[in-house]
mmCIF file of C-alpha atoms in Angstrom:
data_model
loop_
_atom_site.group_PDB
_atom_site.id
_atom_site.type_symbol
_atom_site.label_atom_id
_atom_site.label_comp_id
_atom_site.label_asym_id
_atom_site.label_seq_id
_atom_site.Cartn_x
_atom_site.Cartn_y
_atom_site.Cartn_z
ATOM 1 C CA MET A 1 50.731 -14.495 61.000
ATOM 2 C CA GLN A 2 51.920 -16.324 58.014
ATOM 3 C CA ASN A 3 48.974 -15.500 55.956
ATOM 4 C CA LYS A 4 49.394 -12.085 56.467
ATOM 5 C CA LYS A 5 52.071 -12.673 53.777
ATOM 6 C CA TYR A 6 49.385 -12.981 50.849
ATOM 7 C CA PHE A 7 47.438 -11.026 51.679
ATOM 8 C CA TRP A 8 49.121 -7.828 50.106
ATOM 9 C CA PRO A 9 49.563 -9.340 47.063
ATOM 10 C CA VAL A 10 45.690 -10.960 47.054
ATOM 11 C CA LEU A 11 44.637 -7.247 48.267
ATOM 12 C CA VAL A 12 46.281 -5.856 44.795
ATOM 13 C CA VAL A 13 44.803 -8.625 42.599
ATOM 14 C CA VAL A 14 41.372 -7.611 43.727
ATOM 15 C CA ALA A 15 41.697 -4.353 43.589
ATOM 16 C CA VAL A 16 43.163 -4.250 39.850
ATOM 17 C CA ALA A 17 40.162 -6.650 38.871
ATOM 18 C CA LEU A 18 37.382 -4.424 40.292
ATOM 19 C CA PHE A 19 39.570 -0.901 38.513
ATOM 20 C CA GLY A 20 39.027 -3.346 34.675
ATOM 21 C CA TRP A 21 35.106 -3.746 35.700
ATOM 22 C CA TRP A 22 34.956 -0.528 36.851
ATOM 23 C CA LEU A 23 36.588 1.172 33.540
ATOM 24 C CA MET A 24 34.166 -1.185 31.723
ATOM 25 C CA ALA A 25 31.070 -1.011 33.047
ATOM 26 C CA PRO A 26 28.860 1.519 31.244
ATOM 27 C CA PRO A 27 28.659 4.866 33.718
ATOM 28 C CA ASP A 28 25.330 4.895 36.243
ATOM 29 C CA LYS A 29 23.543 8.224 35.461
ATOM 30 C CA MET A 30 23.951 10.459 38.251
ATOM 31 C CA PRO A 31 20.381 12.469 39.226
ATOM 32 C CA ASP A 32 21.644 14.991 36.618
ATOM 33 C CA ASP A 33 23.234 13.523 33.658
ATOM 34 C CA PRO A 34 20.939 14.864 30.455
ATOM 35 C CA VAL A 35 18.304 12.322 28.957
ATOM 36 C CA LYS A 36 20.407 10.645 26.373
ATOM 37 C CA ILE A 37 17.870 9.661 23.530
ATOM 38 C CA GLY A 38 19.120 8.126 20.533
ATOM 39 C CA LEU A 39 18.249 8.450 16.978
ATOM 40 C CA VAL A 40 19.610 5.770 14.734
ATOM 41 C CA MET A 41 18.030 6.111 10.567
ATOM 42 C CA PRO A 42 19.560 6.787 7.580
ATOM 43 C CA LEU A 43 20.545 10.075 6.939
ATOM 44 C CA SER A 44 23.335 10.246 4.324
ATOM 45 C CA GLY A 45 22.777 7.286 1.044
ATOM 46 C CA GLU A 46 19.773 6.687 -0.926
ATOM 47 C CA LEU A 47 17.392 6.743 1.845
ATOM 48 C CA ALA A 48 19.119 10.292 3.454
ATOM 49 C CA ASP A 49 15.296 12.085 2.937
ATOM 50 C CA LEU A 50 13.012 9.224 5.252
ATOM 51 C CA GLY A 51 15.954 10.220 7.692
ATOM 52 C CA GLU A 52 16.352 13.583 7.058
ATOM 53 C CA ASN A 53 11.992 13.728 8.117
ATOM 54 C CA VAL A 54 12.250 11.587 10.654
ATOM 55 C CA ARG A 55 15.071 14.432 12.757
ATOM 56 C CA HIS A 56 13.099 16.965 11.253
ATOM 57 C CA GLY A 57 10.021 15.981 13.681
ATOM 58 C CA LEU A 58 11.484 14.632 16.320
ATOM 59 C CA ASP A 59 13.687 18.927 16.438
ATOM 60 C CA ILE A 60 10.044 20.089 16.400
ATOM 61 C CA ALA A 61 9.009 18.152 18.690
ATOM 62 C CA PHE A 62 11.691 18.808 21.085
ATOM 63 C CA GLU A 63 11.434 22.225 21.106
ATOM 64 C CA GLU A 64 7.576 22.580 21.555
ATOM 65 C CA SER A 65 9.272 19.835 25.008
ATOM 66 C CA GLY A 66 10.630 23.444 26.189
ATOM 67 C CA PHE A 67 13.421 21.329 27.136
ATOM 68 C CA SER A 68 16.935 22.936 27.027
ATOM 69 C CA SER A 69 20.177 19.967 26.988
ATOM 70 C CA GLU A 70 20.779 20.317 30.307
ATOM 71 C CA LYS A 71 17.573 17.764 31.144
ATOM 72 C CA ILE A 72 17.333 16.061 26.630
ATOM 73 C CA ARG A 73 20.826 15.576 24.984
ATOM 74 C CA LEU A 74 19.889 13.636 21.416
ATOM 75 C CA ILE A 75 22.212 11.972 19.974
ATOM 76 C CA TYR A 76 21.952 11.138 15.524
ATOM 77 C CA GLU A 77 23.821 8.163 14.800
ATOM 78 C CA ASP A 78 23.829 7.526 10.882
ATOM 79 C CA THR A 79 23.144 4.317 9.709
ATOM 80 C CA GLY A 80 23.955 5.546 6.005
ATOM 81 C CA GLY A 81 23.228 1.916 4.571
ATOM 82 C CA PHE A 82 19.592 0.290 5.169
ATOM 83 C CA THR A 83 20.711 -2.784 5.955
ATOM 84 C CA PRO A 84 20.634 -4.678 9.126
ATOM 85 C CA ALA A 85 24.574 -4.917 9.085
ATOM 86 C CA ALA A 86 23.971 -1.027 9.047
ATOM 87 C CA ALA A 87 21.766 -1.144 11.813
ATOM 88 C CA VAL A 88 23.457 -2.562 14.317
ATOM 89 C CA THR A 89 26.276 -1.840 14.575
ATOM 90 C CA SER A 90 24.919 2.171 14.854
ATOM 91 C CA PHE A 91 22.735 0.705 17.001
ATOM 92 C CA THR A 92 25.911 -0.699 18.941
ATOM 93 C CA LYS A 93 27.160 2.427 19.127
ATOM 94 C CA ILE A 94 24.882 4.651 20.455
ATOM 95 C CA THR A 95 24.137 1.863 23.358
ATOM 96 C CA LYS A 96 27.920 0.903 24.739
ATOM 97 C CA GLN A 97 29.596 3.668 23.069
ATOM 98 C CA ASP A 98 27.116 7.419 23.579
ATOM 99 C CA HIS A 99 25.506 5.282 26.537
ATOM 100 C CA ALA A 100 21.205 6.717 25.366
ATOM 101 C CA ASP A 101 18.115 5.940 27.647
ATOM 102 C CA ILE A 102 15.985 5.595 25.317
ATOM 103 C CA ILE A 103 15.679 4.903 21.177
ATOM 104 C CA ILE A 104 14.240 6.262 18.160
ATOM 105 C CA GLY A 105 14.399 3.644 14.911
ATOM 106 C CA PRO A 106 16.144 1.433 13.347
ATOM 107 C CA LEU A 107 13.908 2.238 9.743
ATOM 108 C CA GLY A 108 12.315 -1.122 8.827
ATOM 109 C CA PRO A 109 11.670 -3.996 10.710
ATOM 110 C CA ALA A 110 13.931 -6.636 9.073
ATOM 111 C CA GLN A 111 17.373 -3.536 10.502
ATOM 112 C CA THR A 112 14.733 -3.061 13.821
ATOM 113 C CA LEU A 113 15.160 -7.272 14.264
ATOM 114 C CA SER A 114 18.881 -7.769 13.975
ATOM 115 C CA VAL A 115 18.945 -6.194 17.601
ATOM 116 C CA ALA A 116 15.968 -6.467 19.037
ATOM 117 C CA PRO A 117 17.978 -9.791 20.818
ATOM 118 C CA THR A 118 20.086 -8.179 22.310
ATOM 119 C CA LEU A 119 17.486 -5.176 23.983
ATOM 120 C CA ASP A 120 17.510 -6.824 27.189
ATOM 121 C CA THR A 121 20.966 -5.740 27.528
ATOM 122 C CA SER A 122 21.608 -2.398 25.730
ATOM 123 C CA GLY A 123 20.459 -0.677 28.705
ATOM 124 C CA LEU A 124 18.034 1.615 26.496
ATOM 125 C CA ALA A 125 14.646 2.027 28.456
ATOM 126 C CA ALA A 126 12.693 1.437 25.488
ATOM 127 C CA ALA A 127 12.945 1.817 22.007
ATOM 128 C CA ILE A 128 11.021 3.252 19.957
ATOM 129 C CA ALA A 129 11.586 1.661 15.366
ATOM 130 C CA VAL A 130 10.169 3.221 12.987
ATOM 131 C CA SER A 131 8.931 0.139 11.650
ATOM 132 C CA THR A 132 5.386 -1.517 10.855
ATOM 133 C CA CYS A 133 4.458 -4.661 12.816
ATOM 134 C CA ASP A 134 4.125 -8.058 12.911
ATOM 135 C CA ASP A 135 4.116 -10.383 15.482
ATOM 136 C CA ARG A 136 7.194 -10.880 15.441
ATOM 137 C CA PHE A 137 8.081 -7.842 17.921
ATOM 138 C CA THR A 138 5.669 -8.822 20.239
ATOM 139 C CA GLU A 139 8.703 -10.897 22.316
ATOM 140 C CA TYR A 140 10.519 -8.045 23.120
ATOM 141 C CA PRO A 141 8.908 -6.099 25.860
ATOM 142 C CA ILE A 142 10.702 -2.701 25.474
ATOM 143 C CA LEU A 143 9.683 -2.474 21.528
ATOM 144 C CA PHE A 144 7.355 -0.045 20.158
ATOM 145 C CA CYS A 145 6.839 0.859 16.330
ATOM 146 C CA ILE A 146 4.420 3.983 15.265
ATOM 147 C CA TYR A 147 3.313 2.174 12.186
ATOM 148 C CA PRO A 148 -0.012 0.254 11.834
ATOM 149 C CA GLY A 149 0.923 -3.673 12.315
ATOM 150 C CA LEU A 150 1.368 -5.889 8.432
ATOM 151 C CA ARG A 151 -2.326 -6.645 9.242
ATOM 152 C CA GLU A 152 -3.859 -3.341 8.906
ATOM 153 C CA GLN A 153 -1.760 -3.250 5.931
ATOM 154 C CA VAL A 154 -3.126 -6.057 4.027
ATOM 155 C CA ARG A 155 -6.740 -5.225 4.953
ATOM 156 C CA HIS A 156 -6.691 -1.899 4.409
ATOM 157 C CA GLU A 157 -4.965 -2.327 0.035
ATOM 158 C CA VAL A 158 -7.430 -5.768 -0.180
ATOM 159 C CA ASP A 159 -10.777 -3.771 0.337
ATOM 160 C CA PHE A 160 -9.936 -0.850 -1.821
ATOM 161 C CA MET A 161 -9.107 -4.302 -4.549
ATOM 162 C CA LYS A 162 -11.798 -4.293 -3.729
ATOM 163 C CA ARG A 163 -13.170 -1.041 -4.589
ATOM 164 C CA MET A 164 -11.634 -1.509 -7.689
ATOM 165 C CA SER A 165 -13.146 -4.077 -9.292
ATOM 166 C CA TRP A 166 -9.288 -5.813 -8.743
ATOM 167 C CA LYS A 167 -9.844 -9.728 -8.369
ATOM 168 C CA ASN A 168 -7.407 -11.094 -10.664
ATOM 169 C CA VAL A 169 -4.309 -10.181 -8.838
ATOM 170 C CA TYR A 170 -0.286 -10.735 -9.600
ATOM 171 C CA PHE A 171 1.869 -10.299 -5.625
ATOM 172 C CA PHE A 172 5.853 -8.704 -6.194
ATOM 173 C CA THR A 173 7.133 -8.988 -2.215
ATOM 174 C CA GLU A 174 10.540 -9.439 -0.750
ATOM 175 C CA GLN A 175 12.509 -12.349 -0.502
ATOM 176 C CA SER A 176 11.615 -12.633 3.607
ATOM 177 C CA GLU A 177 10.131 -13.149 6.635
ATOM 178 C CA LEU A 178 8.472 -10.016 5.998
ATOM 179 C CA GLY A 179 7.794 -10.551 2.943
ATOM 180 C CA LEU A 180 6.532 -14.387 3.454
ATOM 181 C CA GLN A 181 4.030 -12.352 5.891
ATOM 182 C CA ALA A 182 2.789 -10.648 3.616
ATOM 183 C CA GLU A 183 2.516 -13.054 1.246
ATOM 184 C CA THR A 184 0.474 -15.406 3.387
ATOM 185 C CA LEU A 185 -1.732 -13.090 5.264
ATOM 186 C CA LEU A 186 -2.776 -11.915 1.195
ATOM 187 C CA LYS A 187 -4.350 -15.666 1.653
ATOM 188 C CA GLU A 188 -6.026 -15.332 4.331
ATOM 189 C CA TYR A 189 -9.542 -12.962 1.950
ATOM 190 C CA ALA A 190 -8.433 -15.942 -1.088
ATOM 191 C CA ASP A 191 -12.487 -15.375 -1.042
ATOM 192 C CA GLU A 192 -11.952 -12.281 -2.278
ATOM 193 C CA ILE A 193 -9.250 -12.009 -4.181
ATOM 194 C CA THR A 194 -7.199 -14.151 -6.499
ATOM 195 C CA ILE A 195 -3.094 -14.600 -6.556
ATOM 196 C CA VAL A 196 -2.237 -15.892 -9.776
ATOM 197 C CA GLY A 197 0.921 -15.372 -9.795
ATOM 198 C CA VAL A 198 4.314 -13.900 -7.074
ATOM 199 C CA GLU A 199 7.439 -12.731 -6.903
ATOM 200 C CA LYS A 200 10.368 -12.530 -4.681
ATOM 201 C CA VAL A 201 12.929 -10.233 -4.727
ATOM 202 C CA VAL A 202 16.052 -10.493 -3.414
ATOM 203 C CA SER A 203 16.336 -7.715 -0.566
ATOM 204 C CA GLY A 204 19.434 -5.037 -1.312
ATOM 205 C CA THR A 205 20.965 -6.492 -3.750
ATOM 206 C CA THR A 206 17.888 -6.800 -7.342
ATOM 207 C CA LYS A 207 17.831 -4.227 -8.297
ATOM 208 C CA ASP A 208 16.513 -5.676 -12.002
ATOM 209 C CA PHE A 209 12.637 -6.181 -12.198
ATOM 210 C CA ARG A 210 11.855 -6.076 -15.865
ATOM 211 C CA THR A 211 12.544 -9.740 -16.245
ATOM 212 C CA GLN A 212 9.950 -10.071 -13.506
ATOM 213 C CA ILE A 213 7.353 -7.064 -14.241
ATOM 214 C CA ALA A 214 7.320 -8.612 -18.279
ATOM 215 C CA LYS A 215 6.181 -11.831 -16.615
ATOM 216 C CA ALA A 216 3.501 -10.366 -14.477
ATOM 217 C CA VAL A 217 2.258 -8.452 -17.154
ATOM 218 C CA ALA A 218 1.649 -11.137 -19.540
ATOM 219 C CA THR A 219 -0.449 -12.776 -17.466
ATOM 220 C CA LYS A 220 -2.919 -9.548 -17.951
ATOM 221 C CA PRO A 221 -3.875 -9.054 -14.269
ATOM 222 C CA ASP A 222 -6.269 -7.189 -13.500
ATOM 223 C CA VAL A 223 -2.720 -5.354 -11.064
ATOM 224 C CA VAL A 224 0.123 -5.797 -10.203
ATOM 225 C CA PHE A 225 0.341 -5.332 -5.948
ATOM 226 C CA ALA A 226 3.943 -4.827 -4.246
ATOM 227 C CA MET A 227 4.610 -4.363 -1.032
ATOM 228 C CA PHE A 228 8.274 -3.376 -1.016
ATOM 229 C CA ALA A 229 11.173 -1.363 1.320
ATOM 230 C CA ALA A 230 11.483 1.639 0.408
ATOM 231 C CA PRO A 231 15.455 1.463 -2.132
ATOM 232 C CA GLU A 232 12.933 -2.022 -3.524
ATOM 233 C CA GLY A 233 9.833 -0.203 -4.210
ATOM 234 C CA ALA A 234 11.624 3.113 -5.667
ATOM 235 C CA VAL A 235 13.374 0.107 -8.339
ATOM 236 C CA MET A 236 9.443 -1.443 -8.935
ATOM 237 C CA LEU A 237 8.170 2.495 -9.491
ATOM 238 C CA ARG A 238 10.864 3.613 -12.135
ATOM 239 C CA GLN A 239 10.504 -0.007 -14.502
ATOM 240 C CA TYR A 240 6.733 -0.401 -14.252
ATOM 241 C CA ALA A 241 5.538 1.994 -16.050
ATOM 242 C CA PRO A 242 7.478 1.145 -19.676
ATOM 243 C CA LEU A 243 6.109 -2.408 -18.907
ATOM 244 C CA GLY A 244 3.018 -1.834 -17.260
ATOM 245 C CA LYS A 245 0.605 -3.085 -20.295
ATOM 246 C CA ASP A 246 -2.529 0.001 -18.810
ATOM 247 C CA ILE A 247 -1.900 -2.480 -16.122
ATOM 248 C CA PRO A 248 -2.454 -0.282 -12.420
ATOM 249 C CA LEU A 249 0.409 -0.718 -10.258
ATOM 250 C CA TYR A 250 -0.823 -0.735 -6.806
ATOM 251 C CA ILE A 251 2.339 -0.711 -4.213
ATOM 252 C CA GLY A 252 2.483 -0.688 -0.220
ATOM 253 C CA THR A 253 6.177 0.990 0.603
ATOM 254 C CA ASP A 254 8.062 4.308 1.510
ATOM 255 C CA VAL A 255 6.873 6.724 -0.517
ATOM 256 C CA ASN A 256 7.706 10.857 -0.543
ATOM 257 C CA ASN A 257 7.173 13.956 -2.774
ATOM 258 C CA ASP A 258 10.613 15.248 -3.567
ATOM 259 C CA GLY A 259 10.723 11.012 -4.675
ATOM 260 C CA LEU A 260 8.238 10.483 -6.215
ATOM 261 C CA ARG A 261 8.949 13.546 -8.505
ATOM 262 C CA ASP A 262 12.739 12.278 -9.364
ATOM 263 C CA ILE A 263 11.080 9.575 -11.268
ATOM 264 C CA PHE A 264 7.790 10.608 -12.169
ATOM 265 C CA GLY A 265 7.510 14.868 -12.602
ATOM 266 C CA THR A 266 4.129 15.166 -11.892
ATOM 267 C CA GLU A 267 1.890 12.357 -12.773
ATOM 268 C CA ALA A 268 1.915 8.833 -12.193
ATOM 269 C CA PRO A 269 -1.582 7.712 -13.357
ATOM 270 C CA GLY A 270 -1.969 4.360 -13.536
ATOM 271 C CA VAL A 271 -0.618 4.419 -10.120
ATOM 272 C CA TYR A 272 -1.523 3.752 -7.102
ATOM 273 C CA PHE A 273 0.023 4.600 -3.359
ATOM 274 C CA GLY A 274 -1.963 1.870 -0.944
ATOM 275 C CA ALA A 275 -1.612 1.904 3.287
ATOM 276 C CA LEU A 276 -0.763 4.994 3.151
ATOM 277 C CA LEU A 277 -1.277 7.939 6.458
ATOM 278 C CA SER A 278 -4.179 10.471 6.383
ATOM 279 C CA SER A 279 -1.805 13.674 5.304
ATOM 280 C CA GLU A 280 -4.511 15.782 7.658
ATOM 281 C CA TYR A 281 -1.893 16.679 10.181
ATOM 282 C CA ASP A 282 -2.041 18.773 12.826
ATOM 283 C CA PRO A 283 -2.274 22.340 10.916
ATOM 284 C CA ALA A 284 0.139 24.184 13.767
ATOM 285 C CA PHE A 285 2.546 21.159 13.244
ATOM 286 C CA ILE A 286 2.882 22.012 9.355
ATOM 287 C CA ALA A 287 2.564 25.864 10.239
ATOM 288 C CA LYS A 288 6.113 24.906 11.804
ATOM 289 C CA TYR A 289 7.655 22.685 9.726
ATOM 290 C CA GLU A 290 7.397 25.223 6.518
ATOM 291 C CA GLU A 291 8.563 26.792 7.561
ATOM 292 C CA ARG A 292 11.761 26.014 9.124
ATOM 293 C CA TYR A 293 11.999 23.865 6.321
ATOM 294 C CA GLY A 294 10.093 25.017 3.316
ATOM 295 C CA ILE A 295 8.886 21.577 2.391
ATOM 296 C CA GLU A 296 5.420 20.255 3.371
ATOM 297 C CA PRO A 297 6.042 17.512 6.436
ATOM 298 C CA ASP A 298 5.678 13.402 5.468
ATOM 299 C CA TYR A 299 4.005 10.680 7.212
ATOM 300 C CA LEU A 300 7.752 9.568 8.589
ATOM 301 C CA ALA A 301 7.840 13.235 9.792
ATOM 302 C CA ALA A 302 4.952 13.311 11.588
ATOM 303 C CA LEU A 303 5.022 9.931 13.461
ATOM 304 C CA ALA A 304 8.186 10.877 14.527
ATOM 305 C CA HIS A 305 6.155 14.290 16.102
ATOM 306 C CA SER A 306 3.878 11.748 16.820
ATOM 307 C CA SER A 307 5.824 9.787 18.564
ATOM 308 C CA ALA A 308 8.149 11.778 20.908
ATOM 309 C CA THR A 309 5.115 14.303 21.932
ATOM 310 C CA LEU A 310 4.198 11.555 23.564
ATOM 311 C CA LEU A 311 7.852 10.546 25.158
ATOM 312 C CA PHE A 312 8.201 13.781 26.111
ATOM 313 C CA ASP A 313 5.366 14.933 27.388
ATOM 314 C CA LEU A 314 6.112 11.322 29.871
ATOM 315 C CA LEU A 315 9.763 13.038 30.795
ATOM 316 C CA LYS A 316 8.148 16.042 32.152
ATOM 317 C CA GLU A 317 5.047 14.837 33.675
ATOM 318 C CA SER A 318 6.947 11.750 35.722
ATOM 319 C CA ASP A 319 9.989 13.900 36.482
ATOM 320 C CA PHE A 320 12.241 11.664 33.997
ATOM 321 C CA ARG A 321 11.757 8.394 36.061
ATOM 322 C CA MET A 322 13.039 6.403 33.465
ATOM 323 C CA GLU A 323 11.209 2.901 34.933
ATOM 324 C CA ASP A 324 7.819 2.350 34.563
ATOM 325 C CA ILE A 325 8.472 4.709 30.852
ATOM 326 C CA VAL A 326 7.054 1.480 28.850
ATOM 327 C CA THR A 327 3.200 0.828 30.414
ATOM 328 C CA GLU A 328 2.945 4.325 30.478
ATOM 329 C CA LEU A 329 3.042 4.703 27.184
ATOM 330 C CA VAL A 330 0.395 2.968 25.951
ATOM 331 C CA GLY A 331 -2.853 4.118 25.488
ATOM 332 C CA ARG A 332 -1.437 8.045 26.085
ATOM 333 C CA THR A 333 -2.774 11.043 23.764
ATOM 334 C CA GLY A 334 -1.172 13.823 23.532
ATOM 335 C CA ASN A 335 -0.867 17.324 20.895
ATOM 336 C CA THR A 336 0.218 14.955 18.095
ATOM 337 C CA ALA A 337 1.139 16.241 14.869
ATOM 338 C CA VAL A 338 -1.624 12.403 14.068
ATOM 339 C CA HIS A 339 -4.003 13.200 15.077
ATOM 340 C CA SER A 340 -5.678 9.844 17.435
ATOM 341 C CA PHE A 341 -2.299 8.277 17.321
ATOM 342 C CA ARG A 342 -0.986 6.638 20.464
ATOM 343 C CA PHE A 343 0.716 3.320 21.502
ATOM 344 C CA ASN A 344 -2.240 -0.129 21.844
ATOM 345 C CA GLN A 345 -1.012 -2.316 24.421
ATOM 346 C CA ASP A 346 1.261 -3.451 21.360
ATOM 347 C CA ARG A 347 2.754 -1.547 21.449
ATOM 348 C CA SER A 348 1.831 -0.552 17.605
ATOM 349 C CA VAL A 349 -0.294 2.330 16.428
ATOM 350 C CA SER A 350 -3.777 2.246 15.266
ATOM 351 C CA VAL A 351 -4.170 4.901 12.510
ATOM 352 C CA PRO A 352 -6.315 5.467 9.498
ATOM 353 C CA LEU A 353 -4.704 4.952 6.461
ATOM 354 C CA LEU A 354 -5.795 5.701 3.353
ATOM 355 C CA THR A 355 -4.727 5.219 -0.821
ATOM 356 C CA TYR A 356 -3.099 8.019 -2.583
ATOM 357 C CA GLN A 357 -1.947 8.536 -5.827
ATOM 358 C CA PHE A 358 0.247 11.139 -7.393
ATOM 359 C CA LYS A 359 -0.478 13.452 -8.927
ATOM 360 C CA ASP A 360 -0.276 18.021 -9.470
ATOM 361 C CA GLY A 361 3.879 17.289 -8.012
ATOM 362 C CA LYS A 362 2.533 15.748 -4.947
ATOM 363 C CA LEU A 363 0.193 13.012 -3.109
ATOM 364 C CA ALA A 364 -3.266 13.484 -2.402
ATOM 365 C CA PRO A 365 -5.653 11.204 -1.481
ATOM 366 C CA TYR A 366 -7.391 8.727 -3.997
ATOM 367 C CA GLY A 367 -10.813 10.788 -5.213
ATOM 368 C CA GLU A 368 -9.704 13.562 -3.964
#
C-alpha cells in the first residue's frame, strides 16, 4: 500500500514527458494530408533568375498533372544567397517547420552536399538536387541530381577542344572539392590535351579575376577553359573579353539568354559555352512556357519540368505511396520537356550535351 504514494507523482512526470515529446515530434501524416513538395532555390538576389526558371518549370508540371492543392502542396523556400549556409538554413526550415515530403533543390553541388548528411533524418522520401552529380553523391540513397555528371561534362568538353584543335589548355576552376575533381578528370585526358596552367579561385569571395586572366593569356594557350558555378562564371565572362587577346574562352557554367544579354549585348565572339543541354525541348512545353512567361524556357526550367513530371506521374500511379519512390523513379520515362529524360541507377541523368555560342542575342548550338 505504501507504494501507492509514489504512483501518482510518477504518473504525472511520465505524462508531462510524453506531452513534451508529442509537442516536439513531427506530426504524423494523415491519409488525406497533401503531399508537400518543397522548392529550395535562390528566388531573390543575384541568382534569382535561375531559381525562378526552376520554379516556372515546376509550376507548369504541376498544372499539367491535374492535381489540386488538396493532393499536392507546393512550398517555395528562398535561399537568397548562393552559399552552403543559406542552403542549410532553408533546408532546415522546409523539413523541420514545413515538414516537406520531397524537395527539389538546393542549387549547386556544394550547397547540396551541405545538407546531404542530414537527409536520412529529415523525414524526406526523396531530394532532387538542381545540380550536377559526382562520386560523392552516391552515398546518399534518396538524393537525385537533374544534371549530367561531372565526368560526362568533362568528356564532352575535351571532345570539343579536340574538334577545335585546342591542344594547350589553361584551366580555371574553383578552390573546392568539385574543382579538384574537375582538374583530376581533365588530367585523365593528358594524351589528348595539355594543361599548361591552372588557376583556382575561392568560391563566393573572389570577384576580380583580371590578374589571373592576364597571367593565363601571357602563356599563349590555344584556349582558356573554365568550369565555375554561376557567380564566378559571370565574373569570368565579364572580365575576360578585354584581356583575352583573341584567345578563345571555353566555359562550363550556368548561363541563360537574359544574363548573357546583360553582359555581351547580342554577340559574344570567341566565347564558347560547354556541356549544355540541347534546347530542342518538347514543343508543347515551349509554347506553354512562352505564353505564360513571355520568354523562351532555359535548360533549368526544362529540367525542373522533366523531373517534376516524372514525380507527379509516379505519385498518381502509386496513389501517393512514399515507400518505394526512390526505386520507382529510377528508369522512369514520361512526357518530359527534355527528350529521353530519365534517372540512372546512380540517380544521375544522362542526356545529350552540346556546346553553344551566343549570337543574335541568344544561345545557339555551335555550327548553327
